[in-house]
Coordinates of C-alpha atoms and ligand atoms in Angstrom, one line a residue:
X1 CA -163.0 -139.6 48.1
X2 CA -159.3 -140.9 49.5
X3 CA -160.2 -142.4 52.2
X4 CA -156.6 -143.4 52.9
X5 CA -156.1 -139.8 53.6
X6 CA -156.3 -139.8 57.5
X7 CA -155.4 -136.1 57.9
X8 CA -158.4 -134.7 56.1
X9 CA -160.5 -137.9 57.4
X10 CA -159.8 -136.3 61.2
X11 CA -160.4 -132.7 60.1
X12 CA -163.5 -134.0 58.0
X13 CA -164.8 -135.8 60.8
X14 CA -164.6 -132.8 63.3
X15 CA -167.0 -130.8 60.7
X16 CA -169.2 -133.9 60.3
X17 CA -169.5 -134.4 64.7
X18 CA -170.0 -130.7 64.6
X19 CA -173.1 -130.6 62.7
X20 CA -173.8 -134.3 64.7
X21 CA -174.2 -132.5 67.8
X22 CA -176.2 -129.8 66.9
X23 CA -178.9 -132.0 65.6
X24 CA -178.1 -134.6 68.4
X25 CA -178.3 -131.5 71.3
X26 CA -180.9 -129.6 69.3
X27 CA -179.0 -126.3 68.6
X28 CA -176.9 -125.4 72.1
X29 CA -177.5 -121.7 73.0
X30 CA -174.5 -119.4 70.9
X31 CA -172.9 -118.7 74.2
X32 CA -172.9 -122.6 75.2
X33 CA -172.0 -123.6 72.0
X34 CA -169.0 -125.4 71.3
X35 CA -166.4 -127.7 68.6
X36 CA -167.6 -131.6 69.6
X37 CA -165.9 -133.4 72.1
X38 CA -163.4 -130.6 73.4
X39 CA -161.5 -130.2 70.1
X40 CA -160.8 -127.2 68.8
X41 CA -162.6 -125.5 65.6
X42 CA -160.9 -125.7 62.8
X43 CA -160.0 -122.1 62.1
X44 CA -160.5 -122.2 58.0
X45 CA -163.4 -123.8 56.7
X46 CA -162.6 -125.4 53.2
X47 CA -164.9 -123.7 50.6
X48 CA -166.4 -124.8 47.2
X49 CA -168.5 -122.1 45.1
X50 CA -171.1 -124.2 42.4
X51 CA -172.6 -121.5 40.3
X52 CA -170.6 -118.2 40.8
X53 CA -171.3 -116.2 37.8
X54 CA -173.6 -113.4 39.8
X55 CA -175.2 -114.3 43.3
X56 CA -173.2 -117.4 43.9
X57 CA -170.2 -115.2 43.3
X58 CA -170.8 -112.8 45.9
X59 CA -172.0 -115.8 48.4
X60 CA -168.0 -116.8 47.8
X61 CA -167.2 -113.2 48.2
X62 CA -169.3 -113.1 51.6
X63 CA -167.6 -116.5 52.8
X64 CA -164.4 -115.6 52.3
X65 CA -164.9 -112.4 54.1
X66 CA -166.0 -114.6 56.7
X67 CA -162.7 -116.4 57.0
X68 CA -163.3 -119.2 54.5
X69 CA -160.8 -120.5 52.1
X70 CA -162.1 -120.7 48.6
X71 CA -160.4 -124.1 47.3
X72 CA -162.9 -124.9 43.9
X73 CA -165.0 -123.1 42.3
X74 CA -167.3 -124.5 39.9
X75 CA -169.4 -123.1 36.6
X76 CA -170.8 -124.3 33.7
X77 CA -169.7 -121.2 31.5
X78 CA -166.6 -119.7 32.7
X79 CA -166.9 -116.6 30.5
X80 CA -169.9 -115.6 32.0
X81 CA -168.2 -116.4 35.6
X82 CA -165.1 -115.1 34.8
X83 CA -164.7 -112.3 37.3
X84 CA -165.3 -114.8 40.6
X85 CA -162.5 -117.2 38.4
X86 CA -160.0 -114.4 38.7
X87 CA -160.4 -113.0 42.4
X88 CA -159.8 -116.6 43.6
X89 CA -157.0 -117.6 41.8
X90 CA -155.6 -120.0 44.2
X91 CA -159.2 -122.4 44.0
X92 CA -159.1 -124.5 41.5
X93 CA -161.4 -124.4 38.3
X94 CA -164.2 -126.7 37.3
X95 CA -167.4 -127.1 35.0
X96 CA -168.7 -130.0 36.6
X97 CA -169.5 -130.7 39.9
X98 CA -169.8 -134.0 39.9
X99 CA -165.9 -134.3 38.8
X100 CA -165.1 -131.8 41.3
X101 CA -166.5 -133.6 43.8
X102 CA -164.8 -136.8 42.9
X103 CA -161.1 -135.0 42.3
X104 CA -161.3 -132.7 45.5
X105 CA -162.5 -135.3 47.7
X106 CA -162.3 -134.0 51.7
X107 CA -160.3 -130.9 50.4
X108 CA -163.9 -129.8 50.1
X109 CA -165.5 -129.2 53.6
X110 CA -168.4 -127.4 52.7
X111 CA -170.3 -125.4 49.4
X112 CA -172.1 -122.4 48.7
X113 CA -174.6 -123.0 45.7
X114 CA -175.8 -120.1 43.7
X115 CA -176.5 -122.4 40.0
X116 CA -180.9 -121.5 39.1
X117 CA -183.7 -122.8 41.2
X118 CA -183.6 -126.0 38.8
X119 CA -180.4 -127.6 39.3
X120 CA -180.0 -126.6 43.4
X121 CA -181.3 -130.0 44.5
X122 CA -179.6 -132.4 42.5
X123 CA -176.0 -130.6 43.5
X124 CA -177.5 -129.8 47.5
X125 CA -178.5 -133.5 47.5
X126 CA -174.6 -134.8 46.0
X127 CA -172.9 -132.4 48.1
X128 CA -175.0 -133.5 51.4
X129 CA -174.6 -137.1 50.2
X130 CA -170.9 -136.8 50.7
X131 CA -170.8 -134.7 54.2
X132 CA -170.0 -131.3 53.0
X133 CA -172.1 -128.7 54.8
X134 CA -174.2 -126.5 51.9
X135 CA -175.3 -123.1 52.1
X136 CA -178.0 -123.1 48.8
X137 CA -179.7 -120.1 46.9
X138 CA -183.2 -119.7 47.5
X139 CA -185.8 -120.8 46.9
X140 CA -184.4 -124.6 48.2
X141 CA -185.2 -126.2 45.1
X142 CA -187.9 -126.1 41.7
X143 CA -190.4 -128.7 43.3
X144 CA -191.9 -129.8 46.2
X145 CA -190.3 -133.3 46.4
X146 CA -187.1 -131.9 46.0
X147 CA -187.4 -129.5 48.7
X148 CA -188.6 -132.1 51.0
X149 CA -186.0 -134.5 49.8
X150 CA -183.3 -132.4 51.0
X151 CA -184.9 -131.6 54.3
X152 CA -184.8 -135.1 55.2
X153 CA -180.7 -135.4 53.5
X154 CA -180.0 -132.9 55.6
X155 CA -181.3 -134.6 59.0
X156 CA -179.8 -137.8 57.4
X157 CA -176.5 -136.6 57.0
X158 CA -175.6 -134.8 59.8
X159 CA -174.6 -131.6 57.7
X160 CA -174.8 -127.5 58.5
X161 CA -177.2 -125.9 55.9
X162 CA -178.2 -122.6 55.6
X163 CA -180.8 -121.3 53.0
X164 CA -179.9 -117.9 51.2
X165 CA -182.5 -116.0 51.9
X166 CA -179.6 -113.7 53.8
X167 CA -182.6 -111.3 55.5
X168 CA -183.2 -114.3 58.1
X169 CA -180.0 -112.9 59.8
X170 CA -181.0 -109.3 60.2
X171 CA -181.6 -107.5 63.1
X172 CA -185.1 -106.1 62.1
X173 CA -186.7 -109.9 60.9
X174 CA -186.1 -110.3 64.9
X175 CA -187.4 -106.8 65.6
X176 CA -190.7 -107.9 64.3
X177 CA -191.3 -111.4 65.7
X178 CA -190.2 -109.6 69.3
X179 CA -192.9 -107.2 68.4
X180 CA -195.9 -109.9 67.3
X181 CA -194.8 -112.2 69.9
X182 CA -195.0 -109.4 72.5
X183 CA -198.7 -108.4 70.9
X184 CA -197.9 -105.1 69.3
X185 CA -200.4 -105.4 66.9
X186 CA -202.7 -108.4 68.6
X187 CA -204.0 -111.2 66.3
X188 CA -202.5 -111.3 62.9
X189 CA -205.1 -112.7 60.8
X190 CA -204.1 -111.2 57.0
X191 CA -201.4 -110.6 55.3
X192 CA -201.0 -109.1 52.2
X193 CA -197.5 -108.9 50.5
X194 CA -195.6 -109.1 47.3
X195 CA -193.2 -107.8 44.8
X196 CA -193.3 -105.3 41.5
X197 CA -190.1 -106.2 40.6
X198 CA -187.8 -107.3 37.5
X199 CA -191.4 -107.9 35.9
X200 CA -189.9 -108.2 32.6
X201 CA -188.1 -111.2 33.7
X202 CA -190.9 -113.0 35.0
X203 CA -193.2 -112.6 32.5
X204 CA -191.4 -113.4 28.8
X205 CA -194.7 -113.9 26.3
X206 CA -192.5 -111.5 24.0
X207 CA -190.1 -114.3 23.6
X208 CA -192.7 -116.7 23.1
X209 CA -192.3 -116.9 19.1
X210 CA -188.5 -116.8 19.7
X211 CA -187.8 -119.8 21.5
X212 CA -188.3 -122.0 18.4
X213 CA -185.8 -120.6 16.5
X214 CA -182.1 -122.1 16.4
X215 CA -179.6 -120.6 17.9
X216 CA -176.0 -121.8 18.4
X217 CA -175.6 -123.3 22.0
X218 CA -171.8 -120.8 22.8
X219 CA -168.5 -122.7 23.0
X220 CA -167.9 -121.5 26.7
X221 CA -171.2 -122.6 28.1
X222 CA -171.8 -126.4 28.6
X223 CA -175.1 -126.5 28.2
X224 CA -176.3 -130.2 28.9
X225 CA -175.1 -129.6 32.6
X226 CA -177.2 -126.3 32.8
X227 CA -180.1 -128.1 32.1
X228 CA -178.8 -130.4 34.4
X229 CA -182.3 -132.8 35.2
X230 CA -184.7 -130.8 32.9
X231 CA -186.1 -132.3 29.9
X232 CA -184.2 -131.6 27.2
X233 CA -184.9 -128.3 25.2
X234 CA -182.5 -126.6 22.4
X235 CA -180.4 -124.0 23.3
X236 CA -182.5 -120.3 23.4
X237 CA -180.1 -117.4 25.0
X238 CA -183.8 -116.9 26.4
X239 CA -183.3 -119.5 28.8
X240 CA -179.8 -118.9 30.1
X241 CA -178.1 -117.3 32.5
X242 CA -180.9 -114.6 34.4
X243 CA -183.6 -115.3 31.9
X244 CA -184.2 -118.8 34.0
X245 CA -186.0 -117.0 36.5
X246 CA -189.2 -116.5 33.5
X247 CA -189.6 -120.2 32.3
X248 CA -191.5 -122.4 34.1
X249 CA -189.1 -125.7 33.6
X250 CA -186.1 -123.5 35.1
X251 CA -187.8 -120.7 37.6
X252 CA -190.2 -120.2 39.9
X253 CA -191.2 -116.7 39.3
X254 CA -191.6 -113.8 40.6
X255 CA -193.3 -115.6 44.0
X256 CA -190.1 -118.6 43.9
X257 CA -187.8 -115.6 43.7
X258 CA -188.8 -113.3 46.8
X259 CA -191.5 -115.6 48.6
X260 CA -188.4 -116.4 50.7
X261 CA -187.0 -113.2 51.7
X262 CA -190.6 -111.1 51.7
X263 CA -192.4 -114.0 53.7
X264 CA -189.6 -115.1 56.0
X265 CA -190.7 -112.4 59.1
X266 CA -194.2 -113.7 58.8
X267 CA -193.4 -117.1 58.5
X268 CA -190.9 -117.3 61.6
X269 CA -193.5 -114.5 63.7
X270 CA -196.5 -116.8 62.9
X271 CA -194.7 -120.4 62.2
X272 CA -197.0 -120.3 59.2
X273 CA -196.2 -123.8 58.5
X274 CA -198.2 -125.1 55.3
X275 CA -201.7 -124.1 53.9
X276 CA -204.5 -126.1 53.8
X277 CA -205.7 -124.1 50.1
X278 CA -204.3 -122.3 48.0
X279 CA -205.8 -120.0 44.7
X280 CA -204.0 -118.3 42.2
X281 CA -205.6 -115.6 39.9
X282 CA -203.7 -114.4 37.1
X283 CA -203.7 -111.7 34.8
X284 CA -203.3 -111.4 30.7
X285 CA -202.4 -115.2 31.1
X286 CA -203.9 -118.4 28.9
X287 CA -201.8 -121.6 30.1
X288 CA -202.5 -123.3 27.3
X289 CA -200.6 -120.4 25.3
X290 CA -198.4 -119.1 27.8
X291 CA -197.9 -121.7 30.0
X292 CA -193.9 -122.2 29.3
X293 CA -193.6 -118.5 31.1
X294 CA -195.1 -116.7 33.8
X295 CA -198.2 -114.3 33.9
X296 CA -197.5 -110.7 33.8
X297 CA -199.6 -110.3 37.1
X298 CA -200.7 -112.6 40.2
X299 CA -202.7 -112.9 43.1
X300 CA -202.2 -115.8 45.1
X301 CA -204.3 -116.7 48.2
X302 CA -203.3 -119.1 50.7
X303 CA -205.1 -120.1 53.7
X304 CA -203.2 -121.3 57.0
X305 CA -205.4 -122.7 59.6
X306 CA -204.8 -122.0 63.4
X307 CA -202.1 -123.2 65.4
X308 CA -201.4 -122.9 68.9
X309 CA -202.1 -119.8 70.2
X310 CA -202.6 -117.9 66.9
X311 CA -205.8 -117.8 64.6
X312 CA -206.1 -118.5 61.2
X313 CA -203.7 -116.7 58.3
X314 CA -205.1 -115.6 55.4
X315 CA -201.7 -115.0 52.9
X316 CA -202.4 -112.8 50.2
X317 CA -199.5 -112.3 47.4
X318 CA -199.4 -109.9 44.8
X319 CA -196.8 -109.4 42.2
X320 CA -196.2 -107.9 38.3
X321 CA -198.8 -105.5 37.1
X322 CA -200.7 -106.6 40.2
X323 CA -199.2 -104.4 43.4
X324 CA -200.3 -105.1 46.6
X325 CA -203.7 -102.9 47.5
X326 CA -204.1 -100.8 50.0
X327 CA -205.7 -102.0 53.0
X328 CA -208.8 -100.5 54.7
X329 CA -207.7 -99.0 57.8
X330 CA -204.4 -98.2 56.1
X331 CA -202.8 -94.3 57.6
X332 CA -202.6 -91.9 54.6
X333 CA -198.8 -90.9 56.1
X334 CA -197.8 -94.6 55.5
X335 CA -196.6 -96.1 52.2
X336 CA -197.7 -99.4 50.5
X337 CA -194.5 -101.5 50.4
X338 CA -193.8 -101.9 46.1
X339 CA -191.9 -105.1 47.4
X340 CA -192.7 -106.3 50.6
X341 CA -195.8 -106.8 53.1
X342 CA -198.1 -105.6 55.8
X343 CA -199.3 -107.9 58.4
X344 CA -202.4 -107.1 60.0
X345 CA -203.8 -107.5 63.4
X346 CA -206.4 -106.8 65.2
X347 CA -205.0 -103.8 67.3
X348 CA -202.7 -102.4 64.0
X349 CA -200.3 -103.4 61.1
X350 CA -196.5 -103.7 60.7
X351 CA -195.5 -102.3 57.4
X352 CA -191.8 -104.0 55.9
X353 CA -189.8 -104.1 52.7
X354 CA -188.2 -107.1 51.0
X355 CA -184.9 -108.5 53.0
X356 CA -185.1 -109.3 56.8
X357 CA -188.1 -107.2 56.8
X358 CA -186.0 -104.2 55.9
X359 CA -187.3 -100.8 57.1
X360 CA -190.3 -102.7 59.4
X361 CA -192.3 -99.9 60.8
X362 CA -195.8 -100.1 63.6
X363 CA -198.7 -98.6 62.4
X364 CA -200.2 -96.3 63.2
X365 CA -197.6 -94.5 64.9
X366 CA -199.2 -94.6 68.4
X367 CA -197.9 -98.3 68.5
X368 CA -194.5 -97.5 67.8
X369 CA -194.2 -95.0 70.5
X370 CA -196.2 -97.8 72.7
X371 CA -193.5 -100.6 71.8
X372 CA -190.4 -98.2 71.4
X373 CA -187.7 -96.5 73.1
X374 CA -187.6 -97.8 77.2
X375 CA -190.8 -100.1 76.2
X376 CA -189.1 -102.1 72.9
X377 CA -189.7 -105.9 73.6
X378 CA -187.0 -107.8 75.3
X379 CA -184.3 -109.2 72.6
X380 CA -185.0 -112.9 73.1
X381 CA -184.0 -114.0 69.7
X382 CA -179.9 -113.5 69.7
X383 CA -178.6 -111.4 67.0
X384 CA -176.0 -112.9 64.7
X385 CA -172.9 -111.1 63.0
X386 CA -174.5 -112.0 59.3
X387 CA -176.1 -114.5 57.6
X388 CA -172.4 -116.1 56.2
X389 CA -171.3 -115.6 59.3
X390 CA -174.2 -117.8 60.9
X391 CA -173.6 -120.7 58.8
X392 CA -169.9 -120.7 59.1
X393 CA -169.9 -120.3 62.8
X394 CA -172.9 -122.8 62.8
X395 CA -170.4 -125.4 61.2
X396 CA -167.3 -124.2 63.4
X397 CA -169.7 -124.7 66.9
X398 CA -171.6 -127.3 66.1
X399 CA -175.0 -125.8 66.2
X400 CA -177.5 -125.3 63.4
X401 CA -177.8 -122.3 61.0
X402 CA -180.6 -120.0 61.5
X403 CA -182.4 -120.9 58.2
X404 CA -181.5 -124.5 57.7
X405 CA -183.0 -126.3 55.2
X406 CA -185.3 -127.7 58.0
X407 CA -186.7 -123.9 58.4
X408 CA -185.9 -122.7 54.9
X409 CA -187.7 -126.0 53.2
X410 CA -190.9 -125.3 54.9
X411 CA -190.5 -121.8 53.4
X412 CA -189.4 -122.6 49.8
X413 CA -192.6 -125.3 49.7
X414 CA -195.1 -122.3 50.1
X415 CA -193.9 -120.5 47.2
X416 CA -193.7 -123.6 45.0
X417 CA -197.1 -124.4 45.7
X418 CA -198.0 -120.8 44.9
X419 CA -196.3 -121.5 41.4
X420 CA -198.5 -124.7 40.8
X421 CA -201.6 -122.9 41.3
X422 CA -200.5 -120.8 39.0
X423 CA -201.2 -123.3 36.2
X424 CA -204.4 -123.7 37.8
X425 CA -205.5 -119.9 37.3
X426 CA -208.7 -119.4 39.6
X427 CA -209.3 -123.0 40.7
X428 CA -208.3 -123.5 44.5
X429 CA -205.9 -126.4 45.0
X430 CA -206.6 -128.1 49.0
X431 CA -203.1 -129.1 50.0
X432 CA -202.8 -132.1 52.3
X433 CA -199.4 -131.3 53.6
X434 CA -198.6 -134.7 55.8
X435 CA -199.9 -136.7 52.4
X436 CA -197.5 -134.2 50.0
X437 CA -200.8 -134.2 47.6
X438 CA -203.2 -132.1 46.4
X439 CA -206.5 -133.9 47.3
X440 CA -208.8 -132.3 45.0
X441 CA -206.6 -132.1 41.7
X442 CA -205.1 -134.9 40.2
X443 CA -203.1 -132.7 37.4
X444 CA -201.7 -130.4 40.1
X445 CA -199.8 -133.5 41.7
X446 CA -198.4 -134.3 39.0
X447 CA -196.0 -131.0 39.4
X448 CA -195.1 -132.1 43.0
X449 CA -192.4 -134.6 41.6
X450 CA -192.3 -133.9 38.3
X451 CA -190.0 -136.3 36.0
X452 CA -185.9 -135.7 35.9
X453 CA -184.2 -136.5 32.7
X454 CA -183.1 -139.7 32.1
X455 CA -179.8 -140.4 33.8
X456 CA -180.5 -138.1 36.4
X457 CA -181.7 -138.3 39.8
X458 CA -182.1 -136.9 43.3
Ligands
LIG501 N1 -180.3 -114.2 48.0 C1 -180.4 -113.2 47.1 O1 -180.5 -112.0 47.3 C2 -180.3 -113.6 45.6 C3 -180.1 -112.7 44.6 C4 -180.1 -113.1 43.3 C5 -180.2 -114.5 43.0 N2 -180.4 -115.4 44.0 C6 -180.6 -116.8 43.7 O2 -179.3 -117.2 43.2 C7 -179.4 -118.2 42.3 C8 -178.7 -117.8 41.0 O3 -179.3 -116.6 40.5 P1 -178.4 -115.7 39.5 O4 -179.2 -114.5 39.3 O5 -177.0 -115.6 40.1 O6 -178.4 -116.6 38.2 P2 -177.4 -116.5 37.0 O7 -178.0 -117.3 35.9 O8 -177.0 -115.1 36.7 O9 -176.1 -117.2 37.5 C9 -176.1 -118.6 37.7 C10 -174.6 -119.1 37.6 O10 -174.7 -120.6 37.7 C11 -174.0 -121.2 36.7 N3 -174.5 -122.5 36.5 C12 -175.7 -122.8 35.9 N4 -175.9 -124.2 36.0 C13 -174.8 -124.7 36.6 C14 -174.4 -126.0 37.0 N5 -175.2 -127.1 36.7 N6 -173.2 -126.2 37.6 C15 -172.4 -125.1 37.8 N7 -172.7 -123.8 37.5 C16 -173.9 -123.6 36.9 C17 -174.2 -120.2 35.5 O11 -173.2 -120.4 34.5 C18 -174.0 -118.9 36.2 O12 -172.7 -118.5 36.3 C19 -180.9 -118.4 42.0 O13 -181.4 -119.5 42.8 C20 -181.5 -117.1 42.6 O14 -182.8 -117.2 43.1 C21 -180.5 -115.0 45.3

């Protein structure tokens, strides 16, 4: 960083007090909201996109919409990213972020990370660690200490973050707190949810005898930075780019990969919080034979004890060969979300999709007439423009993003324990959440904070 550089230092410093005062003044109301101490707000945010070969690419797309300028982008294969390379033109190129960071120095105001689940904390944390405002892929991060360490970074450092678990920012996610807060369907006590998707990528036993073969690591990909703080393994296309998502060392499954969006209206409705237990059950699956991939099917229970006004939450998840069942009570004219989730209460259940709670409908039908129309609750959560837009104007205002990493931490942690129960198929894990530790299974903590590879850390 050219500290010398007192233009950028003032413009850099304006970001940095803008993000100071929303934590300082605990998020100003959008209306009140303003750039710290009178100045004006910048009017382009300087961009950086890390891992823009598919989602992170259309997270730079989104920004830029948004009014960003996109000055770096960054990829560890630039064939396989070559499409973002060419529509920004202008940014320039780089395959390691680490040099990017240390070349671009404040030219670089804030990031938009889109690299697999494993290397989003180590780039989060280095991006935070240098003041630059980070809007990550969900989930957070691949472990529990990692989410947690870049809660606390992001408290620490004063920075804008926004998970990307873009549904957060949709109108209906708000729709349906308005309508549990306002007692459409009384007491939620269960919820079941889940997703049938992309199974094949979760579940990749059919690869199993074909990791051990050699295959040459491509010229355009630089592999050792993929793998980032993973142990080291030999190059397997069945690792790479998409396939991630299926291995334990580099995903988090099918729960890691829509827990975020799917749970997020419960979570905010109910401020789930953490479980006390937690009990996977798995189908077709032998750990000890399968254990470097997913199971073609789960069912994941978590328990969430009362708080505040609100009773005990049982969480059921389903996904793979295992859809979500129908519930007893369940009206014939409704449909059983194939990714998504029903909450039920003890006057009726709201039925949703994946994103935001997409397509969130009261049932039975009686309710929705009741809390419809003239009688729909009050809007008291404000509506935001977009979930780009949120972060950006978050950093321009100097208020915080709907799902910081605060929020979107807490959310990312319940999936991740979900994925280290699965390695624990039917034995229920009790989660201590103030300790960090499991308190009746030594083995299971040791996935909590799992070793980085040597010359890396958080
Ligand atoms: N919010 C959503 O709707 C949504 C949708 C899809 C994916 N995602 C999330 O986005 C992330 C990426 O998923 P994807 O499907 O785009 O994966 P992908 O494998 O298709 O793309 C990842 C990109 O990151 C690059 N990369 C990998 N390691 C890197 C590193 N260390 N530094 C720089 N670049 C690196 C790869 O070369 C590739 O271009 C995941 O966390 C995923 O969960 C979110």
């Amino acid at each position: 960083m050219n500290n010398k550089d007192s233009a950028s230092i003032d413009r850099r410093e304006f970001l940095y007090r803008a993000g100071l005062g929303a934590a300082m003044l605990n998020v100003a109301p959008e209306s009140q909201a303003q750039g710290a101490g009178g100045l004006a707000p910048p009017k382009k945010i300087n961009v950086a996109g890390i891992g823009v070969g598919s989602q992170g690419g259309s997270d730079v797309d989104n920004v830029a919409a948004e009014g960003a300028n996109i000055v770096a982008l960054c990829d560890v294969d630039f064939k396989y990213a070559a499409k973002a390379f060419e529509k920004y033109p202008q940014a320039k190129p780089f395959k390691d972020y680490r040099v990017m960071f240390e070349e671009m120095g404040d030219e670089i105001d804030a990031v938009v990370i889109g690299t697999p689940d494993h290397t989003h904390a180590v780039i989060a944390m280095e991006a935070m660690k240098r003041g630059k405002h980070v809007y990550c892929e969900k989930p957070l991060a691949h472990t529990v200490h990692e989410a947690r360490a870049l809660m606390a970074a992001a408290r620490k450092y004063k920075v804008v973050t926004q998970l990307g678990n873009q549904g957060h920012s949709f109108p209906t996610i708000r729709r349906l707190c308005e309508w549990v807060w306002a007692g459409a369907v009384g007491q939620v006590h269960t919820i079941h949810a889940g997703s049938g998707d992309f199974r094949e990528v979760y579940n990749q036993t059919r690869n199993l005898d074909k990791v051990d073969q050699h295959y040459d690591t491509p010229p355009e990909l630089d592999y050792d930075l993929w793998l980032g703080p993973a142990q080291f393994q030999a190059y397997t296309p069945f690792w790479v780019h998409w396939n991630w998502r299926g291995w334990l060392r580099y995903g988090t499954g099918t729960i890691g990969d829509w827990f975020c969006h799917v749970i997020d209206p419960s979570f905010w409705a109910l401020d789930l919080g953490a479980p006390t237990s937690i009990l996977a059950e798995t189908t077709d699956y032998d750990p000890a034979k399968q254990g470097l991939t997913y199971p073609s099917g789960t069912k994941i229970t978590f328990e969430f004890p009362a708080k505040k006004e609100r009773g005990p939450v049982k969480l059921v998840w389903h996904d793979g060969s295992n859809p979500i069942p129908t519930p007893e009570g369940f009206p014939e004219d409704a449909r059983v979300p194939g990714t998504g989730a029903i909450l039920i209460g003890d006057k009726g259940m709201i039925v949703h999709g994946s994103h935001g709670a997409g397509g969130c409908r009261l049932v039975p039908d009686k309710l929705l007439e009741r809390y419809s129309g003239s009688n729909t609750p009050a809007e008291t959560i404000p509506r935001v423009k977009g979930h780009h837009w949120d972060w950006l104007e978050a950093i321009r205002t100097g208020r915080e993003a709907g799902s910081n990493f605060g929020y979107g931490g807490r959310l990312t942690q319940v999936a991740l324990l979900g994925a280290i129960a699965i390695r624990f198929p039917g034995e229920t894990l009790l989660w201590d959440d103030h300790a960090m530790r499991f308190t009746n299974n030594k083995a299971a903590n040791a996935y909590i904070k799992p070793a980085y590879r040597k010359g890396w850390r958080l």
